[in-house]
CSV table of C-alpha atoms and ligand atoms in Angstrom, one decimal:
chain,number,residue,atom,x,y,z
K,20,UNK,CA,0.0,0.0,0.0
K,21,UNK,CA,1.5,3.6,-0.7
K,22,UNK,CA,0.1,6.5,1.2
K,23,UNK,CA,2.4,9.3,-0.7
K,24,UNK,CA,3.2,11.1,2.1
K,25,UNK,CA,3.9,14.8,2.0
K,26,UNK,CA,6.8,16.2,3.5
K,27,UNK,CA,4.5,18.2,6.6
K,28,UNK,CA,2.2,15.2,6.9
K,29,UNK,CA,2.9,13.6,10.2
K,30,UNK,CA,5.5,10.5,10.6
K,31,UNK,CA,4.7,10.3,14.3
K,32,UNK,CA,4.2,6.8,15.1
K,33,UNK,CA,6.3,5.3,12.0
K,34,UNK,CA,9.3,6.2,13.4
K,35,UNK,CA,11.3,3.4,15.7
K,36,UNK,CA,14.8,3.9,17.2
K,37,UNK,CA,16.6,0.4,15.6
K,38,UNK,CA,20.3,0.5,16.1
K,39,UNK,CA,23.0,2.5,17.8
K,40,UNK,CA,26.7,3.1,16.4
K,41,UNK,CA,29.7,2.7,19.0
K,42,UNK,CA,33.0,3.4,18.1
K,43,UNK,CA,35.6,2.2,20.8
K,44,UNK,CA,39.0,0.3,20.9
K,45,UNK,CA,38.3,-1.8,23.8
K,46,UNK,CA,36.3,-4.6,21.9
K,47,UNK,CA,37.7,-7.1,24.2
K,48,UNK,CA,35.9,-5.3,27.1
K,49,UNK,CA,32.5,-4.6,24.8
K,50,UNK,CA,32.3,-8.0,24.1
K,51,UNK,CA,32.2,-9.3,28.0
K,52,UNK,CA,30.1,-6.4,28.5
K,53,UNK,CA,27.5,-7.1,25.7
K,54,UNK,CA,27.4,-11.1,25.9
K,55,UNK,CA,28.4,-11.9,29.7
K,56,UNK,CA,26.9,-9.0,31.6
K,57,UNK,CA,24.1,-7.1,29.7
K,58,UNK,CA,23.7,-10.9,28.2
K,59,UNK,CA,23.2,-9.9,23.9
K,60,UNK,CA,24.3,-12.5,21.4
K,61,UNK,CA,27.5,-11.3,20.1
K,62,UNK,CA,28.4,-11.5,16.2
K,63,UNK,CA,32.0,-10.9,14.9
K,64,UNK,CA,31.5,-12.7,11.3
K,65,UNK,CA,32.6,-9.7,9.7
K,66,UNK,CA,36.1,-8.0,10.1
K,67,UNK,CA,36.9,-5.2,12.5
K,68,UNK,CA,33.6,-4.9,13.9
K,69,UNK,CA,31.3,-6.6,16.7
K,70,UNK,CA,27.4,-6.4,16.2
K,71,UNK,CA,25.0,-7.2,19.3
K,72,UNK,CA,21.5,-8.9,18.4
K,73,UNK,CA,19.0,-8.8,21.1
K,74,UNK,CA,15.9,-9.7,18.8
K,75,UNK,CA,15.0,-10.9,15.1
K,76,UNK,CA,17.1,-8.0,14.2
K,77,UNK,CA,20.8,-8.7,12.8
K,78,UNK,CA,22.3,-5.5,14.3
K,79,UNK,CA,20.9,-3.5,17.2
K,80,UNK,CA,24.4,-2.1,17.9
K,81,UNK,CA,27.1,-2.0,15.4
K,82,UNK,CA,30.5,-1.6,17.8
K,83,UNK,CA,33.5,-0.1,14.7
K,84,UNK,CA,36.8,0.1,16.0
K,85,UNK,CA,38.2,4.0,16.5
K,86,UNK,CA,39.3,6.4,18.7
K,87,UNK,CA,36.3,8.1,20.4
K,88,UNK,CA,34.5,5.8,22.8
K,89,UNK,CA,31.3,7.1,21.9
K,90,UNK,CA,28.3,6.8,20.6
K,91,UNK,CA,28.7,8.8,17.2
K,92,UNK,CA,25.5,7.8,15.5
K,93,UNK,CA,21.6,6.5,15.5
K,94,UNK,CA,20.1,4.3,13.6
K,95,UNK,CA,16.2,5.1,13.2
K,96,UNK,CA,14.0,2.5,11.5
K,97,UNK,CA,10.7,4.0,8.9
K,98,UNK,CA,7.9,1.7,8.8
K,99,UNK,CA,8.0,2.2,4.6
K,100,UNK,CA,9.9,3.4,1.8
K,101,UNK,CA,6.9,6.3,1.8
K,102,UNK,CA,7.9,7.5,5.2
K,103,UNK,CA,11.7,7.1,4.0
K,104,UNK,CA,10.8,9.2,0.8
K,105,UNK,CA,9.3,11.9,3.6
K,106,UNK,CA,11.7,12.2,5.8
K,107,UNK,CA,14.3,12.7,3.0
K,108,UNK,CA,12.4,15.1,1.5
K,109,UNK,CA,12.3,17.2,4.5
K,110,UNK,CA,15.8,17.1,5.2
K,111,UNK,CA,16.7,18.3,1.8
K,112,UNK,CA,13.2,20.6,2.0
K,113,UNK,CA,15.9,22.1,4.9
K,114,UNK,CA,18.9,22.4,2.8
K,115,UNK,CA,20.4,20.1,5.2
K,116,UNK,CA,22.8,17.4,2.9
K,117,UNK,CA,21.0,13.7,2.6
K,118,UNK,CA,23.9,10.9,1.7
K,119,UNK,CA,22.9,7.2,0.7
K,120,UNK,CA,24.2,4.9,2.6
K,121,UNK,CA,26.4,2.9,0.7
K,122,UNK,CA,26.0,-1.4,0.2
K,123,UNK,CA,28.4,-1.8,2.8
K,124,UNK,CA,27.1,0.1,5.2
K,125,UNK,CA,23.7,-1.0,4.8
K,126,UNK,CA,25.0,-4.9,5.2
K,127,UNK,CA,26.8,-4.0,8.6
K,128,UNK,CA,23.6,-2.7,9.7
K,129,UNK,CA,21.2,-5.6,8.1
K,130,UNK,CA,18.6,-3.1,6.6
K,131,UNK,CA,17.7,-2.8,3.4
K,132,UNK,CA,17.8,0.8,2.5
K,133,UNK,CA,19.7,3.3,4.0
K,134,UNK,CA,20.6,6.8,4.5
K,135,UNK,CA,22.2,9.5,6.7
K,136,UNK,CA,22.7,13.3,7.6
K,137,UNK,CA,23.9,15.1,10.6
K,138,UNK,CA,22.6,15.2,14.0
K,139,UNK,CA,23.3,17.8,16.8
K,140,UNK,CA,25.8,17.3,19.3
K,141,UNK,CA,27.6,15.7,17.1
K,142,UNK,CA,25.3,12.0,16.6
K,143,UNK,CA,25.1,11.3,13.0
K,144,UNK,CA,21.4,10.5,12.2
K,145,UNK,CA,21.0,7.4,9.9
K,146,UNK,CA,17.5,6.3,8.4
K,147,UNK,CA,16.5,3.0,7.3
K,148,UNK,CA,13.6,0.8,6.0
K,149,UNK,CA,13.3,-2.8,6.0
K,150,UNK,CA,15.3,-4.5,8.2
K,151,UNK,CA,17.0,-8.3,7.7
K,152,UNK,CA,15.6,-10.2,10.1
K,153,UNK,CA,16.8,-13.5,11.3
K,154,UNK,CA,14.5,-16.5,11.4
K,155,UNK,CA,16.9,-18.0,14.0
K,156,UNK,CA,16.1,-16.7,17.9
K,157,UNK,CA,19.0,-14.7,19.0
K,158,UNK,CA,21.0,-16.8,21.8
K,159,UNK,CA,20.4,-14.4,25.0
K,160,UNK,CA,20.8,-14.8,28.5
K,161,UNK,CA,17.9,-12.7,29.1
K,162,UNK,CA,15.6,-15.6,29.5
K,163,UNK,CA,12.5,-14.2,28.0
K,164,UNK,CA,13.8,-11.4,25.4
K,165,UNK,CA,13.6,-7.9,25.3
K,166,UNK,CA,10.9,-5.4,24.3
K,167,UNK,CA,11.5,-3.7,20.6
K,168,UNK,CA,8.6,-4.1,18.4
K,169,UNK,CA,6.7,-0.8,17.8
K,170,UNK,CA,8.3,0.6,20.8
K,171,UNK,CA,11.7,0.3,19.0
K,172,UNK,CA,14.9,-0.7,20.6
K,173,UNK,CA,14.8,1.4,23.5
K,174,UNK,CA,16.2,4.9,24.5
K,175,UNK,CA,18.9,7.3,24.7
K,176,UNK,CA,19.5,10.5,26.8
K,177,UNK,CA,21.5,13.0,25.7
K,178,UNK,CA,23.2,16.1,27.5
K,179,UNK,CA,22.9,19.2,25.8
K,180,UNK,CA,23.7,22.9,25.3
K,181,UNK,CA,21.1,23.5,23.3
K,182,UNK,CA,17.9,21.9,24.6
K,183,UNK,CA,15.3,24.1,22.7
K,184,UNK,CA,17.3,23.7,19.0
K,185,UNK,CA,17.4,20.1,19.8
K,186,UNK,CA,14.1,19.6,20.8
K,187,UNK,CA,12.9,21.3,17.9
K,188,UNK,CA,15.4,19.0,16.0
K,189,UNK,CA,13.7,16.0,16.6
K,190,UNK,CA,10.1,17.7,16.3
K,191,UNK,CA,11.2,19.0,12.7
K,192,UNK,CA,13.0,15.7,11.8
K,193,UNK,CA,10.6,12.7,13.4
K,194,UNK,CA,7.5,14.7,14.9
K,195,UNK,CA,8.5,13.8,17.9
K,196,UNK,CA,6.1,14.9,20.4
K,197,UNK,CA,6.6,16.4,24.2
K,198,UNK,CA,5.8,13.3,27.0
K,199,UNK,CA,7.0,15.4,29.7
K,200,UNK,CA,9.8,17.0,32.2
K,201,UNK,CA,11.6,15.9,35.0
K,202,UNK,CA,13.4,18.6,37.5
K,203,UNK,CA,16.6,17.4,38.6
K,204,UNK,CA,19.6,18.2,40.9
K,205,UNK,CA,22.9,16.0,40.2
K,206,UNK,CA,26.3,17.1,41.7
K,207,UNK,CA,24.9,20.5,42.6
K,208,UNK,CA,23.9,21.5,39.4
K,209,UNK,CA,20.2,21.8,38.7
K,210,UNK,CA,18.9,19.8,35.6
K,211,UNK,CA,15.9,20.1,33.3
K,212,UNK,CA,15.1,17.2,30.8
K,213,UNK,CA,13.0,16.5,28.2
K,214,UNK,CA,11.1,13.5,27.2
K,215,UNK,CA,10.4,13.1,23.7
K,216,UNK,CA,8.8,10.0,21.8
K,217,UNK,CA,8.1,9.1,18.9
K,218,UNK,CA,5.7,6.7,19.0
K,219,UNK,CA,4.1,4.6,22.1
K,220,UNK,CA,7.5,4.4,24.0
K,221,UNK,CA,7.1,6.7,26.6
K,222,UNK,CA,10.5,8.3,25.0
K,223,UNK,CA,13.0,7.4,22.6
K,224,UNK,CA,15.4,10.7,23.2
K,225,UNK,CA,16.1,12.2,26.7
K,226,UNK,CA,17.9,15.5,26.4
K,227,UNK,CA,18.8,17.3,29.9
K,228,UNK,CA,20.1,20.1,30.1
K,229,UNK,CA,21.7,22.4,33.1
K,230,UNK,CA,19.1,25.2,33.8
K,231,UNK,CA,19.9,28.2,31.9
K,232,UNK,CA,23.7,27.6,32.0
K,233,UNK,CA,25.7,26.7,28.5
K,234,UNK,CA,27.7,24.0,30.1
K,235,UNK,CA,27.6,20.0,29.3
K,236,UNK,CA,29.2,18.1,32.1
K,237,UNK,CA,29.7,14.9,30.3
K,238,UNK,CA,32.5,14.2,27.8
K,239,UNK,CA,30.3,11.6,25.7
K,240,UNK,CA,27.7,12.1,22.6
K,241,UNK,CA,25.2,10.5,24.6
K,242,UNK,CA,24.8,10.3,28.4
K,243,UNK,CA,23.0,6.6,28.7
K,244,UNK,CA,21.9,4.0,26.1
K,245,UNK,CA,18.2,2.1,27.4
K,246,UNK,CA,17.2,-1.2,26.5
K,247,UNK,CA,14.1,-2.8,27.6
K,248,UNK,CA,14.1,-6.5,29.3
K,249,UNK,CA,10.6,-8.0,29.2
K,250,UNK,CA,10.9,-10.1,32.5
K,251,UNK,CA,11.7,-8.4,35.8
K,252,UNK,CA,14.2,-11.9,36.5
K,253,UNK,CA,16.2,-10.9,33.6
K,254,UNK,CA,17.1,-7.4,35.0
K,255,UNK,CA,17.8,-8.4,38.1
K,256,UNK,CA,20.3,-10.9,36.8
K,257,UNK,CA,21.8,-8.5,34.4
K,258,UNK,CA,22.1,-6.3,38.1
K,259,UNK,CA,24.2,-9.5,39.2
K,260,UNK,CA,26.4,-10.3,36.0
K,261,UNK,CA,27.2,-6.5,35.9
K,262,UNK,CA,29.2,-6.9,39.5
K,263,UNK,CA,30.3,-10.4,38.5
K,264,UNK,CA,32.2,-9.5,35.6
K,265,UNK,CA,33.9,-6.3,37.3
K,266,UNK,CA,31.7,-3.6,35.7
K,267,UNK,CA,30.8,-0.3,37.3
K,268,UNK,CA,27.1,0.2,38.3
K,269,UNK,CA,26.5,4.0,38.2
K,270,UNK,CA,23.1,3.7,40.1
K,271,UNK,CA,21.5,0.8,41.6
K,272,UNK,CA,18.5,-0.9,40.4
K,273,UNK,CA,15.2,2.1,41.1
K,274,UNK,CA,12.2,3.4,39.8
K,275,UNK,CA,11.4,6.4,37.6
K,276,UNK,CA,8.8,9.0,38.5
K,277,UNK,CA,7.9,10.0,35.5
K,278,UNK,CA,7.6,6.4,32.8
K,279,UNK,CA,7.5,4.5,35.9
K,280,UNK,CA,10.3,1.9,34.2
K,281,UNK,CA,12.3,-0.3,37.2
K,282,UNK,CA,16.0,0.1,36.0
K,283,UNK,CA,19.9,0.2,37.2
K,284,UNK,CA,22.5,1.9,35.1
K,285,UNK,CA,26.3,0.4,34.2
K,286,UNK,CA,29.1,1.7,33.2
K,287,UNK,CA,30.2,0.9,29.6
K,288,UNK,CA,33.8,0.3,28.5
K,289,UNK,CA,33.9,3.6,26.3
K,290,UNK,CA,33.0,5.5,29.9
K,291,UNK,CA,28.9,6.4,28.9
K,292,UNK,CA,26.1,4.7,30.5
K,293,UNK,CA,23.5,1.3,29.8
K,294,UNK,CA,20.6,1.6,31.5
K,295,UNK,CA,18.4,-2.2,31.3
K,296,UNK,CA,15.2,-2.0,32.3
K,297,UNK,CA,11.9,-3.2,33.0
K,298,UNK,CA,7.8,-2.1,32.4
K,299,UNK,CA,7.6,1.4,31.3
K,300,UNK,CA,4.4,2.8,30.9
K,301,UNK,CA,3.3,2.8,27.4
K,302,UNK,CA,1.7,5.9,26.0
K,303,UNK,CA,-1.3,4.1,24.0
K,304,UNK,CA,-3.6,6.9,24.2
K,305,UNK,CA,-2.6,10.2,22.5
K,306,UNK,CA,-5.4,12.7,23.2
K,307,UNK,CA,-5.3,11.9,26.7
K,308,UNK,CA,-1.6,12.3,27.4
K,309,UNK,CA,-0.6,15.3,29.1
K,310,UNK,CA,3.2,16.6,29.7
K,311,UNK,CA,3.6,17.8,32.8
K,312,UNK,CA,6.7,18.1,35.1
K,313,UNK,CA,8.1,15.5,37.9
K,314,UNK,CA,10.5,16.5,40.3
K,315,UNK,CA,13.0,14.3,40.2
K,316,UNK,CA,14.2,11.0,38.4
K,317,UNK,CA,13.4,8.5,40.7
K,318,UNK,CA,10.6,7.8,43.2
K,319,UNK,CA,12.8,5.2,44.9
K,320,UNK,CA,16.0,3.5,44.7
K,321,UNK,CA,18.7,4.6,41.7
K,322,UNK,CA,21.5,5.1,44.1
K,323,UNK,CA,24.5,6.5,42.7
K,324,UNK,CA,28.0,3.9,43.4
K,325,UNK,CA,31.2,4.4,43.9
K,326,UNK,CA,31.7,7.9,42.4
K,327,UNK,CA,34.8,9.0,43.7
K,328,UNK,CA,36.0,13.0,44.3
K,329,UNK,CA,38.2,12.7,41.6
K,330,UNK,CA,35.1,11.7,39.9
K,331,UNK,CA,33.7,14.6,40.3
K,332,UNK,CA,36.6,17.2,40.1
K,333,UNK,CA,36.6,15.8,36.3
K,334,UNK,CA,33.0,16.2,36.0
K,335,UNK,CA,33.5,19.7,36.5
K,336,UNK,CA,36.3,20.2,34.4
K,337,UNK,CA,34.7,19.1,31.8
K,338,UNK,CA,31.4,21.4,32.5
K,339,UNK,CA,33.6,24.2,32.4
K,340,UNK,CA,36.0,23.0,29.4
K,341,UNK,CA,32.5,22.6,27.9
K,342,UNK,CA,31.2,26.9,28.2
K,343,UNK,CA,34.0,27.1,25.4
K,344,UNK,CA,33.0,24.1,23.4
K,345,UNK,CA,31.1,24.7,20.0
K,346,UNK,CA,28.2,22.2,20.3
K,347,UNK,CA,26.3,22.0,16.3
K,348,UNK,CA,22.4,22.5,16.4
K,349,UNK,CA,22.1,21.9,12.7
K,350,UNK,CA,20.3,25.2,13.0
K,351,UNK,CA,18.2,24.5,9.5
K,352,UNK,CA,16.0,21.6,11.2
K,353,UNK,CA,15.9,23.2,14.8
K,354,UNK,CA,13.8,26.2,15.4
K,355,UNK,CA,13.6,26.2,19.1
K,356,UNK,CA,11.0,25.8,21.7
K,357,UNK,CA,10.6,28.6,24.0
K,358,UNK,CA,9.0,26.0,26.4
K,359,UNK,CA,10.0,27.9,30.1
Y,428,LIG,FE1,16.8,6.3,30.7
């Protein structure tokens, strides 16, 4: 069926986050992190890179080996080459350059069809349709899966400059649509962030932001990656084989105010964080869903471990190495939100 979307007809809802891009060194640690603590089937067929597979999907993150141990782009999946053809469209409706991905590229990634074009703070934005799935269940020591589907791979939260360009970013690019705010303090500094989704996951991009001050006290692309267990057991266990196999838990297994999802939060080899967790709310009716703001992240638990004061002494040289960093808005797709 083609719908022949126009370019300002709304996506919302056909838009899925599918993959995430790491580039890191340390594939020897990934790969204990990935298979033995978070528990993902692990695939090094192809040279020079690892892929993790956590569903039907052949690649939900694509590890390439390089300097940054980061995050430096993310993959979103489009329910149909007609909401492919829109999205492009707008971009280039922006002036903003569209590339094709290449054959390579799209076989690292298992998807049929690909492109890409820049994201702010750095994230390269790739879009794809049709996705190689595998009729062989992924090997997993998550006994009973994870949650993609509709809800798409899960979440990331990112800390920004720039919150209004971004959010307006997204809103341009995907429709994404406002779920709500949470009011934070962390180290002193008081946060805002933004919960934007896509379609029924509660949010597929976090941004937060330090109120009213230009400064990002994170060195990383992306502050946390989220993927979604479907039994509580298996993040519990993931809790366990975290400490087992040496890895840093940045906050112990809690409870968010605002989606409600159980979670902890590890520490990743390339330094950002992996939050697993468990039965967020799912936004299933859109007329009746109104933002509104929670104060705070957690209504219980989500202790933060072992940060040291040298911990946070760096922290804060990077928050104020970060007033003089240039962060890019991609200014063409983010008119701002003047939102408070
Ligand atoms: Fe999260």
């Amino acid at each position: 069926m083609t719908r022949n979307l126009t370019p300002s007809q709304s996506i919302f809802g056909d838009v899925h986050l599918g993959y995430v891009v790491i580039e890191t060194q340390r594939f020897a640690d990934w790969r204990r992190f990935g298979r033995d603590a978070v528990g993902l089937q692990v695939d090094e067929t192809l040279s020079d890179t690892m892929r993790f597979r956590l569903d039907d999907h052949g690649c939900r993150f694509l590890l390439q080996r390089g300097p940054a141990e980061d995050v430096t782009a993310l993959g979103w999946e489009l329910d149909d080459h007609d909401v492919f053809d829109a999205v492009a469209a707008r971009i280039t409706a922006h002036g903003v350059a569209l590339t094709e991905g290449g054959a390579e590229d799209a076989v690292l990634r298992g998807v049929e069809r690909l492109a890409r074009f820049p994201g702010p703070n750095g994230l390269m934005q790739e879009i794809y349709t049709r996705p190689h799935v595998s009729h062989t269940a992924p090997v997993l020591l998550a006994k009973e899966g994870f949650v993609t589907g509709e809800s798409g791979l899960g979440h990331v939260a990112i800390v920004s400059k720039h919150p209004h360009q971004m959010h307006g970013y997204y809103r341009t690019v995907f429709d994404a649509r406002l779920s709500d705010y949470i009011d934070e303090t962390i180290s002193g500094l008081k946060f805002k962030i933004r919960f934007l989704r896509v379609n029924e996951r509660h949010h597929s991009v976090a941004i937060a932001s330090v109120n009213r001050l230009p400064i990002k006290p994170i060195r990383t692309r992306i502050q946390h990656v989220n993927i979604q267990v479907t039994a509580l057991d298996d993040m519990v266990a993931a809790y366990q084989r975290m400490a087992e196999n040496g890895f840093g838990v940045a906050l112990s297994i809690g409870q968010h105010t605002n989606d409600k999802e159980l979670s902890f939060y590890a520490v990743t080899p390339s330094g950002f964080e992996w939050e697993v967790g468990w039965n967020p709310i799912v936004i299933d009716d859109e007329d009746a869903w109104e933002p509104t703001t929670h104060q705070g992240i957690s209504i219980w638990g989500h202790t933060a471990h072992g940060q040291t004061i040298c911990d946070k002494l760096a922290q804060f040289k990077i928050g104020a190495q970060s007033l003089v960093q240039r962060e890019d808005t991609i200014p063409a797709l983010s008119e701002g939100i003047p939102d408070y």
